[in-house]
mmCIF file of C-alpha atoms in Angstrom:
data_model
loop_
_atom_site.group_PDB
_atom_site.id
_atom_site.type_symbol
_atom_site.label_atom_id
_atom_site.label_comp_id
_atom_site.label_asym_id
_atom_site.label_seq_id
_atom_site.Cartn_x
_atom_site.Cartn_y
_atom_site.Cartn_z
ATOM 1 C CA UNK U 1 45.283 114.611 63.376
ATOM 2 C CA UNK U 2 47.212 117.009 65.565
ATOM 3 C CA UNK U 3 47.868 114.254 68.054
ATOM 4 C CA UNK U 4 49.114 111.898 65.295
ATOM 5 C CA UNK U 5 51.383 114.611 63.888
ATOM 6 C CA UNK U 6 52.803 115.293 67.351
ATOM 7 C CA UNK U 7 53.598 111.635 67.833
ATOM 8 C CA UNK U 8 55.242 111.406 64.420
ATOM 9 C CA UNK U 9 57.316 114.526 65.140
ATOM 10 C CA UNK U 10 58.371 113.098 68.487
ATOM 11 C CA UNK U 11 59.383 109.798 66.867
ATOM 12 C CA UNK U 12 61.417 111.575 64.176
ATOM 13 C CA UNK U 13 63.161 113.625 66.857
ATOM 14 C CA UNK U 14 63.904 110.511 68.874
ATOM 15 C CA UNK U 15 65.314 108.678 65.860
ATOM 16 C CA UNK U 16 67.479 111.685 65.024
ATOM 17 C CA UNK U 17 69.202 111.532 68.423
ATOM 18 C CA UNK U 18 72.565 109.722 68.031
ATOM 19 C CA UNK U 19 72.606 106.388 69.837
ATOM 20 C CA UNK U 20 75.573 105.522 72.081
ATOM 21 C CA UNK U 21 78.365 103.907 70.122
ATOM 22 C CA UNK U 22 79.869 100.569 71.082
ATOM 23 C CA UNK U 23 82.882 102.465 72.383
ATOM 24 C CA UNK U 24 80.678 104.643 74.617
ATOM 25 C CA UNK U 25 78.906 101.592 76.028
ATOM 26 C CA UNK U 26 82.266 99.943 76.660
ATOM 27 C CA UNK U 27 83.544 103.008 78.505
ATOM 28 C CA UNK U 28 80.477 103.053 80.761
ATOM 29 C CA UNK U 29 80.862 99.341 81.545
ATOM 30 C CA UNK U 30 84.538 99.853 82.371
ATOM 31 C CA UNK U 31 83.683 102.733 84.691
ATOM 32 C CA UNK U 32 81.017 100.677 86.471
ATOM 33 C CA UNK U 33 83.417 97.746 86.814
ATOM 34 C CA UNK U 34 86.003 99.963 88.493
ATOM 35 C CA UNK U 35 83.357 101.605 90.689
ATOM 36 C CA UNK U 36 82.048 98.301 92.060
ATOM 37 C CA UNK U 37 85.560 97.072 92.863
ATOM 38 C CA UNK U 38 86.682 100.273 94.593
ATOM 39 C CA UNK U 39 83.478 100.414 96.655
ATOM 40 C CA UNK U 40 83.848 96.731 97.582
ATOM 41 C CA UNK U 41 87.472 97.204 98.594
ATOM 42 C CA UNK U 42 86.944 100.386 100.592
ATOM 43 C CA UNK U 43 83.456 99.961 102.055
ATOM 44 C CA UNK U 44 82.146 96.379 101.974
ATOM 45 C CA UNK U 45 83.864 95.194 105.155
ATOM 46 C CA UNK U 46 83.291 98.369 107.174
ATOM 47 C CA UNK U 47 79.656 98.795 106.141
ATOM 48 C CA UNK U 48 78.927 95.110 106.837
ATOM 49 C CA UNK U 49 80.495 95.391 110.303
ATOM 50 C CA UNK U 50 78.474 98.512 111.160
ATOM 51 C CA UNK U 51 75.283 96.898 109.866
ATOM 52 C CA UNK U 52 75.795 93.783 112.006
ATOM 53 C CA UNK U 53 76.447 95.947 115.080
ATOM 54 C CA UNK U 54 73.248 97.878 114.382
ATOM 55 C CA UNK U 55 71.243 94.656 113.978
ATOM 56 C CA UNK U 56 72.400 93.528 117.430
ATOM 57 C CA UNK U 57 70.127 96.182 118.924
ATOM 58 C CA UNK U 58 67.074 95.316 116.840
ATOM 59 C CA UNK U 59 64.644 92.417 116.643
ATOM 60 C CA UNK U 60 66.994 90.862 114.075
ATOM 61 C CA UNK U 61 69.762 90.399 116.672
ATOM 62 C CA UNK U 62 69.933 86.678 115.940
ATOM 63 C CA UNK U 63 71.434 87.312 112.476
ATOM 64 C CA UNK U 64 74.706 88.918 113.704
ATOM 65 C CA UNK U 65 74.942 86.409 116.571
ATOM 66 C CA UNK U 66 74.721 83.448 114.200
ATOM 67 C CA UNK U 67 77.158 85.073 111.781
ATOM 68 C CA UNK U 68 79.649 85.726 114.582
ATOM 69 C CA UNK U 69 79.379 82.077 115.621
ATOM 70 C CA UNK U 70 80.001 81.091 112.004
ATOM 71 C CA UNK U 71 83.131 83.273 111.789
ATOM 72 C CA UNK U 72 84.518 81.725 114.985
ATOM 73 C CA UNK U 73 83.965 78.204 113.654
ATOM 74 C CA UNK U 74 85.347 79.202 110.253
ATOM 75 C CA UNK U 75 88.305 81.206 111.620
ATOM 76 C CA UNK U 76 91.095 79.120 110.065
ATOM 77 C CA UNK U 77 89.528 78.570 106.641
ATOM 78 C CA UNK U 78 91.296 81.512 104.903
ATOM 79 C CA UNK U 79 94.676 79.936 105.732
ATOM 80 C CA UNK U 80 93.619 76.464 104.592
ATOM 81 C CA UNK U 81 92.362 77.030 101.062
ATOM 82 C CA UNK U 82 89.281 79.206 101.416
ATOM 83 C CA UNK U 83 86.050 78.485 99.592
ATOM 84 C CA UNK U 84 86.260 78.954 95.877
ATOM 85 C CA UNK U 85 83.326 80.346 93.906
ATOM 86 C CA UNK U 86 84.220 79.823 90.219
ATOM 87 C CA UNK U 87 81.476 82.073 88.834
ATOM 88 C CA UNK U 88 82.895 85.057 90.728
ATOM 89 C CA UNK U 89 86.318 84.618 89.184
ATOM 90 C CA UNK U 90 84.826 84.295 85.690
ATOM 91 C CA UNK U 91 82.834 87.523 85.909
ATOM 92 C CA UNK U 92 82.927 89.514 82.688
ATOM 93 C CA UNK U 93 83.275 92.575 84.914
ATOM 94 C CA UNK U 94 86.961 91.711 85.454
ATOM 95 C CA UNK U 95 87.655 92.102 81.729
ATOM 96 C CA UNK U 96 85.980 95.504 81.670
ATOM 97 C CA UNK U 97 88.101 96.511 84.655
ATOM 98 C CA UNK U 98 91.257 95.290 82.884
ATOM 99 C CA UNK U 99 90.456 97.359 79.793
ATOM 100 C CA UNK U 100 89.791 100.521 81.805
ATOM 101 C CA UNK U 101 93.523 101.140 82.468
ATOM 102 C CA UNK U 102 94.457 98.774 80.715
ATOM 103 C CA UNK U 103 96.224 96.164 82.863
ATOM 104 C CA UNK U 104 98.635 93.710 81.293
ATOM 105 C CA UNK U 105 101.018 90.981 82.367
ATOM 106 C CA UNK U 106 104.486 90.902 80.764
ATOM 107 C CA UNK U 107 106.638 87.798 80.694
ATOM 108 C CA UNK U 108 110.423 88.182 80.462
ATOM 109 C CA UNK U 109 111.476 84.643 81.457
ATOM 110 C CA UNK U 110 109.885 81.216 81.608
ATOM 111 C CA UNK U 111 108.766 79.764 84.925
ATOM 112 C CA UNK U 112 109.205 76.013 84.941
ATOM 113 C CA UNK U 113 106.294 73.961 86.361
ATOM 114 C CA UNK U 114 108.865 71.788 88.123
ATOM 115 C CA UNK U 115 109.449 74.526 90.705
ATOM 116 C CA UNK U 116 107.405 76.643 93.084
ATOM 117 C CA UNK U 117 107.803 80.406 93.332
ATOM 118 C CA UNK U 118 107.402 83.430 95.544
ATOM 119 C CA UNK U 119 106.742 86.467 93.358
ATOM 120 C CA UNK U 120 107.598 89.814 94.902
ATOM 121 C CA UNK U 121 105.121 92.459 93.730
ATOM 122 C CA UNK U 122 106.398 96.059 93.743
ATOM 123 C CA UNK U 123 105.358 98.738 94.508
ATOM 124 C CA UNK U 124 102.329 98.481 96.805
ATOM 125 C CA UNK U 125 100.596 101.625 95.555
ATOM 126 C CA UNK U 126 97.243 102.522 97.118
ATOM 127 C CA UNK U 127 95.020 99.570 96.187
ATOM 128 C CA UNK U 128 97.358 96.957 94.600
ATOM 129 C CA UNK U 129 95.336 96.980 91.382
ATOM 130 C CA UNK U 130 97.984 95.364 89.158
ATOM 131 C CA UNK U 131 98.748 92.549 91.589
ATOM 132 C CA UNK U 132 95.065 91.738 92.062
ATOM 133 C CA UNK U 133 94.234 91.618 88.382
ATOM 134 C CA UNK U 134 97.319 89.800 87.149
ATOM 135 C CA UNK U 135 97.542 87.150 89.854
ATOM 136 C CA UNK U 136 93.881 86.640 90.790
ATOM 137 C CA UNK U 137 91.286 87.182 88.084
ATOM 138 C CA UNK U 138 92.945 85.386 85.182
ATOM 139 C CA UNK U 139 91.813 88.184 82.837
ATOM 140 C CA UNK U 140 95.395 88.981 81.755
ATOM 141 C CA UNK U 141 96.332 85.408 80.870
ATOM 142 C CA UNK U 142 98.656 84.214 83.644
ATOM 143 C CA UNK U 143 97.818 80.568 83.011
ATOM 144 C CA UNK U 144 98.519 80.976 79.281
ATOM 145 C CA UNK U 145 101.835 82.793 79.791
ATOM 146 C CA UNK U 146 103.009 80.395 82.497
ATOM 147 C CA UNK U 147 101.367 77.027 81.749
ATOM 148 C CA UNK U 148 101.231 74.517 84.561
ATOM 149 C CA UNK U 149 101.531 77.137 87.318
ATOM 150 C CA UNK U 150 98.784 78.374 89.634
ATOM 151 C CA UNK U 151 99.037 81.938 90.873
ATOM 152 C CA UNK U 152 97.992 83.205 94.295
ATOM 153 C CA UNK U 153 98.060 86.590 95.974
ATOM 154 C CA UNK U 154 98.435 87.258 99.685
ATOM 155 C CA UNK U 155 96.877 90.272 101.363
ATOM 156 C CA UNK U 156 96.529 91.801 104.817
ATOM 157 C CA UNK U 157 95.268 89.136 107.235
ATOM 158 C CA UNK U 158 92.936 91.656 108.878
ATOM 159 C CA UNK U 159 90.848 91.781 105.689
ATOM 160 C CA UNK U 160 89.755 88.205 106.434
ATOM 161 C CA UNK U 161 88.362 89.270 109.807
ATOM 162 C CA UNK U 162 85.857 91.722 108.338
ATOM 163 C CA UNK U 163 82.342 90.254 107.959
ATOM 164 C CA UNK U 164 81.065 89.545 104.438
ATOM 165 C CA UNK U 165 84.255 91.004 102.947
ATOM 166 C CA UNK U 166 86.114 87.857 104.047
ATOM 167 C CA UNK U 167 83.648 85.711 102.079
ATOM 168 C CA UNK U 168 84.153 87.923 99.037
ATOM 169 C CA UNK U 169 87.940 87.540 99.285
ATOM 170 C CA UNK U 170 87.873 83.783 99.856
ATOM 171 C CA UNK U 171 85.589 83.146 96.902
ATOM 172 C CA UNK U 172 88.586 83.144 94.539
ATOM 173 C CA UNK U 173 90.575 80.457 96.358
ATOM 174 C CA UNK U 174 91.176 77.160 94.478
ATOM 175 C CA UNK U 175 89.782 73.749 95.324
ATOM 176 C CA UNK U 176 89.730 71.321 92.439
ATOM 177 C CA UNK U 177 91.106 72.886 89.287
ATOM 178 C CA UNK U 178 93.846 75.387 88.366
ATOM 179 C CA UNK U 179 92.770 78.832 89.452
ATOM 180 C CA UNK U 180 94.015 81.870 91.249
ATOM 181 C CA UNK U 181 93.337 82.531 94.880
ATOM 182 C CA UNK U 182 93.571 85.178 97.574
ATOM 183 C CA UNK U 183 95.092 84.276 100.948
ATOM 184 C CA UNK U 184 96.156 86.128 104.117
ATOM 185 C CA UNK U 185 99.835 87.079 104.168
ATOM 186 C CA UNK U 186 100.691 84.859 107.138
ATOM 187 C CA UNK U 187 103.420 82.264 107.572
ATOM 188 C CA UNK U 188 100.799 79.551 107.961
ATOM 189 C CA UNK U 189 98.903 80.409 104.766
ATOM 190 C CA UNK U 190 102.051 80.817 102.657
ATOM 191 C CA UNK U 191 103.445 77.579 104.079
ATOM 192 C CA UNK U 192 100.209 75.809 103.131
ATOM 193 C CA UNK U 193 100.493 76.971 99.517
ATOM 194 C CA UNK U 194 104.184 76.160 99.166
ATOM 195 C CA UNK U 195 103.870 72.711 100.749
ATOM 196 C CA UNK U 196 101.380 71.400 98.156
ATOM 197 C CA UNK U 197 103.335 68.638 96.387
ATOM 198 C CA UNK U 198 100.918 67.919 93.551
ATOM 199 C CA UNK U 199 100.979 71.392 91.975
ATOM 200 C CA UNK U 200 103.408 74.146 91.017
ATOM 201 C CA UNK U 201 102.258 77.258 92.859
ATOM 202 C CA UNK U 202 103.400 80.861 92.520
ATOM 203 C CA UNK U 203 102.596 82.959 95.584
ATOM 204 C CA UNK U 204 102.654 86.716 94.987
ATOM 205 C CA UNK U 205 103.493 88.885 98.002
ATOM 206 C CA UNK U 206 103.286 92.684 98.018
ATOM 207 C CA UNK U 207 106.434 92.868 100.111
ATOM 208 C CA UNK U 208 106.378 96.565 100.986
ATOM 209 C CA UNK U 209 102.939 96.208 102.532
ATOM 210 C CA UNK U 210 100.899 99.023 104.016
ATOM 211 C CA UNK U 211 103.998 100.968 105.091
ATOM 212 C CA UNK U 212 105.009 101.349 101.451
ATOM 213 C CA UNK U 213 101.684 102.927 100.528
ATOM 214 C CA UNK U 214 102.662 106.009 102.543
ATOM 215 C CA UNK U 215 105.385 106.777 99.998
ATOM 216 C CA UNK U 216 103.170 106.238 96.966
ATOM 217 C CA UNK U 217 103.194 109.144 94.514
ATOM 218 C CA UNK U 218 103.222 109.447 90.703
ATOM 219 C CA UNK U 219 106.663 109.451 89.084
ATOM 220 C CA UNK U 220 108.477 108.187 92.193
ATOM 221 C CA UNK U 221 109.192 104.513 92.925
ATOM 222 C CA UNK U 222 110.129 103.986 96.575
ATOM 223 C CA UNK U 223 110.145 100.475 98.042
ATOM 224 C CA UNK U 224 110.230 99.289 101.658
ATOM 225 C CA UNK U 225 112.512 96.286 101.208
ATOM 226 C CA UNK U 226 115.852 96.502 103.025
ATOM 227 C CA UNK U 227 114.540 94.964 106.240
ATOM 228 C CA UNK U 228 111.798 92.828 104.690
ATOM 229 C CA UNK U 229 113.446 89.393 104.703
ATOM 230 C CA UNK U 230 110.714 87.060 105.893
ATOM 231 C CA UNK U 231 109.782 86.101 102.316
ATOM 232 C CA UNK U 232 113.410 85.061 101.672
ATOM 233 C CA UNK U 233 113.420 82.916 104.798
ATOM 234 C CA UNK U 234 110.191 81.240 103.657
ATOM 235 C CA UNK U 235 111.691 80.609 100.221
ATOM 236 C CA UNK U 236 114.744 78.936 101.767
ATOM 237 C CA UNK U 237 112.703 76.741 104.094
ATOM 238 C CA UNK U 238 110.581 75.463 101.221
ATOM 239 C CA UNK U 239 113.218 75.575 98.479
ATOM 240 C CA UNK U 240 111.152 77.813 96.175
ATOM 241 C CA UNK U 241 112.507 80.309 93.642
ATOM 242 C CA UNK U 242 112.205 84.078 94.105
ATOM 243 C CA UNK U 243 110.789 86.160 91.237
ATOM 244 C CA UNK U 244 110.707 89.992 91.133
ATOM 245 C CA UNK U 245 107.905 91.924 89.416
ATOM 246 C CA UNK U 246 107.358 95.665 89.098
ATOM 247 C CA UNK U 247 105.795 98.809 87.474
ATOM 248 C CA UNK U 248 102.701 100.975 87.075
ATOM 249 C CA UNK U 249 100.976 101.048 90.443
ATOM 250 C CA UNK U 250 102.000 104.482 91.726
ATOM 251 C CA UNK U 251 100.397 106.485 88.901
ATOM 252 C CA UNK U 252 96.768 105.592 89.661
ATOM 253 C CA UNK U 253 96.146 108.104 92.456
ATOM 254 C CA UNK U 254 97.515 111.325 93.867
ATOM 255 C CA UNK U 255 98.314 111.193 97.569
ATOM 256 C CA UNK U 256 98.887 113.839 100.193
ATOM 257 C CA UNK U 257 102.318 112.747 101.433
ATOM 258 C CA UNK U 258 103.250 113.989 104.899
ATOM 259 C CA UNK U 259 106.903 114.598 105.683
ATOM 260 C CA UNK U 260 108.803 112.297 108.026
ATOM 261 C CA UNK U 261 108.622 113.643 111.566
ATOM 262 C CA UNK U 262 105.305 115.469 111.091
ATOM 263 C CA UNK U 263 102.460 114.687 113.474
ATOM 264 C CA UNK U 264 100.242 113.401 110.665
ATOM 265 C CA UNK U 265 102.971 110.975 109.594
ATOM 266 C CA UNK U 266 103.218 109.783 113.186
ATOM 267 C CA UNK U 267 99.473 109.174 113.267
ATOM 268 C CA UNK U 268 99.711 107.129 110.071
ATOM 269 C CA UNK U 269 102.539 105.012 111.489
ATOM 270 C CA UNK U 270 100.595 104.415 114.710
ATOM 271 C CA UNK U 271 97.563 103.215 112.757
ATOM 272 C CA UNK U 272 99.793 101.006 110.626
ATOM 273 C CA UNK U 273 101.318 99.330 113.703
ATOM 274 C CA UNK U 274 98.017 98.900 115.547
ATOM 275 C CA UNK U 275 95.642 97.736 112.838
ATOM 276 C CA UNK U 276 97.938 96.635 110.005
ATOM 277 C CA UNK U 277 97.252 99.320 107.420
ATOM 278 C CA UNK U 278 98.106 102.985 107.078
ATOM 279 C CA UNK U 279 95.278 105.473 106.404
ATOM 280 C CA UNK U 280 96.187 107.486 103.308
ATOM 281 C CA UNK U 281 94.723 110.726 102.019
ATOM 282 C CA UNK U 282 94.461 110.124 98.302
ATOM 283 C CA UNK U 283 92.313 111.086 95.367
ATOM 284 C CA UNK U 284 91.763 110.147 91.751
ATOM 285 C CA UNK U 285 89.131 111.419 89.370
ATOM 286 C CA UNK U 286 85.402 111.821 89.889
ATOM 287 C CA UNK U 287 82.576 109.653 88.634
ATOM 288 C CA UNK U 288 81.290 112.082 86.014
ATOM 289 C CA UNK U 289 84.494 113.695 84.752
ATOM 290 C CA UNK U 290 88.174 112.836 84.567
ATOM 291 C CA UNK U 291 88.904 116.490 85.390
ATOM 292 C CA UNK U 292 87.122 116.365 88.748
ATOM 293 C CA UNK U 293 88.455 114.842 91.959
ATOM 294 C CA UNK U 294 87.076 111.634 93.385
ATOM 295 C CA UNK U 295 88.051 108.150 94.517
ATOM 296 C CA UNK U 296 88.269 106.407 91.132
ATOM 297 C CA UNK U 297 91.766 105.551 89.859
ATOM 298 C CA UNK U 298 93.105 107.371 86.815
ATOM 299 C CA UNK U 299 92.974 105.372 83.579
ATOM 300 C CA UNK U 300 96.714 104.882 83.214
ATOM 301 C CA UNK U 301 98.424 101.734 81.931
ATOM 302 C CA UNK U 302 99.573 99.136 84.444
ATOM 303 C CA UNK U 303 102.170 96.578 83.384
ATOM 304 C CA UNK U 304 103.211 93.858 85.806
ATOM 305 C CA UNK U 305 106.582 92.751 84.416
ATOM 306 C CA UNK U 306 107.619 89.344 85.765
ATOM 307 C CA UNK U 307 111.389 89.046 85.953
ATOM 308 C CA UNK U 308 114.037 86.344 86.048
ATOM 309 C CA UNK U 309 113.748 83.714 88.834
ATOM 310 C CA UNK U 310 116.430 83.561 91.506
ATOM 311 C CA UNK U 311 117.200 79.911 92.288
ATOM 312 C CA UNK U 312 116.993 79.165 96.023
ATOM 313 C CA UNK U 313 118.056 75.913 97.745
ATOM 314 C CA UNK U 314 116.002 74.206 100.430
ATOM 315 C CA UNK U 315 117.430 74.863 103.903
ATOM 316 C CA UNK U 316 115.299 73.922 106.901
ATOM 317 C CA UNK U 317 116.960 76.372 109.286
ATOM 318 C CA UNK U 318 118.664 79.077 107.213
ATOM 319 C CA UNK U 319 121.258 81.224 108.929
ATOM 320 C CA UNK U 320 121.022 84.998 108.996
ATOM 321 C CA UNK U 321 123.973 85.218 106.634
ATOM 322 C CA UNK U 322 122.279 82.915 104.108
ATOM 323 C CA UNK U 323 119.042 84.913 104.286
ATOM 324 C CA UNK U 324 120.982 88.149 103.762
ATOM 325 C CA UNK U 325 122.804 86.658 100.766
ATOM 326 C CA UNK U 326 119.656 85.623 98.907
ATOM 327 C CA UNK U 327 117.924 88.834 99.909
ATOM 328 C CA UNK U 328 120.744 90.741 98.218
ATOM 329 C CA UNK U 329 120.490 88.513 95.133
ATOM 330 C CA UNK U 330 116.771 89.279 94.973
ATOM 331 C CA UNK U 331 117.361 93.042 95.192
ATOM 332 C CA UNK U 332 119.939 92.801 92.378
ATOM 333 C CA UNK U 333 117.413 90.922 90.199
ATOM 334 C CA UNK U 334 114.754 93.543 90.967
ATOM 335 C CA UNK U 335 117.078 96.439 90.110
ATOM 336 C CA UNK U 336 118.033 94.721 86.860
ATOM 337 C CA UNK U 337 114.361 94.236 85.960
ATOM 338 C CA UNK U 338 113.581 97.871 86.757
ATOM 339 C CA UNK U 339 116.492 99.356 84.802
ATOM 340 C CA UNK U 340 115.944 97.157 81.732
ATOM 341 C CA UNK U 341 112.229 97.937 81.467
ATOM 342 C CA UNK U 342 111.563 101.355 83.003
ATOM 343 C CA UNK U 343 111.569 103.292 79.725
ATOM 344 C CA UNK U 344 109.099 100.811 78.216
ATOM 345 C CA UNK U 345 106.446 101.471 80.839
ATOM 346 C CA UNK U 346 106.180 105.201 81.425
ATOM 347 C CA UNK U 347 109.414 106.052 83.243
ATOM 348 C CA UNK U 348 112.426 107.976 82.000
ATOM 349 C CA UNK U 349 116.016 106.824 81.743
ATOM 350 C CA UNK U 350 116.946 109.018 84.725
ATOM 351 C CA UNK U 351 114.314 107.518 87.072
ATOM 352 C CA UNK U 352 115.709 105.401 89.878
ATOM 353 C CA UNK U 353 114.360 102.724 92.204
ATOM 354 C CA UNK U 354 114.642 103.907 95.813
ATOM 355 C CA UNK U 355 114.917 101.055 98.328
ATOM 356 C CA UNK U 356 114.411 101.870 102.013
#
């Protein structure tokens, strides 16, 4: 009898405990979605490389040898379309990640399917969260907002040299049906995308690149753009329109910003020139509390606002003066987009866009 009463008491106590609400479950799923992406982005390539090196000195040495041979044979695939894995792009996890911030895509002008486009994504931020979600996963409705256009995002070419991580990145590239894709930011890869005659492609480029991440801090929008003109030259050679887009990326992390001329800044610049990216000291919030410090981004809204296209003619060998002219037109369109929308997406009327 005592045993039965104990069980009944335990059951009543258990039933009295409040069960997690749907909102609580959703929050946990969002946190896990962000965690898996951040860990993949920061650790997957490095850990895979170290593991393969370790296996070289074990009885499983044949695995890294065969994989290295595969990478050599497959070296050019990232620049020629990749290998799309549709199930990866349709993961429900992307929607949970989108809702964590949330991330949204804002349309200010139509993009005609009769043209191709290079979309400039600003600013770089630390991890390019907005650019990845809006131009790759499809979870924010790019295909619905801009029907007939396929979006692509280019990223550091060195990412496609890291084992396993390169397969993860290529899995979103398109093959047979409209979809987003991730490509290396090389002239060859961009030329491949813009030369496809059967489709209208929009190639998003984070123009400021790794150098711009060094100036990333909340409340300040600084772009590395004055001497970045290669994307304009590509647009002229292929006759594709230029489209500015902006907002939201700099508020996701806090960064320790070293002053120009300091030895730490010099070290960052050296790394950036040698290996293509600049090591940043940044932090967000911890895994268990938003008041602790960790590597998870803060849950702050990200809005990628797509601006008005700048019409560009096709010129096989554009002169420096022509490149400078359309580069200036692009900067004017970007400034207009920023000033017309900054108060709508977390900035004040006095905030300015700093272009270096």
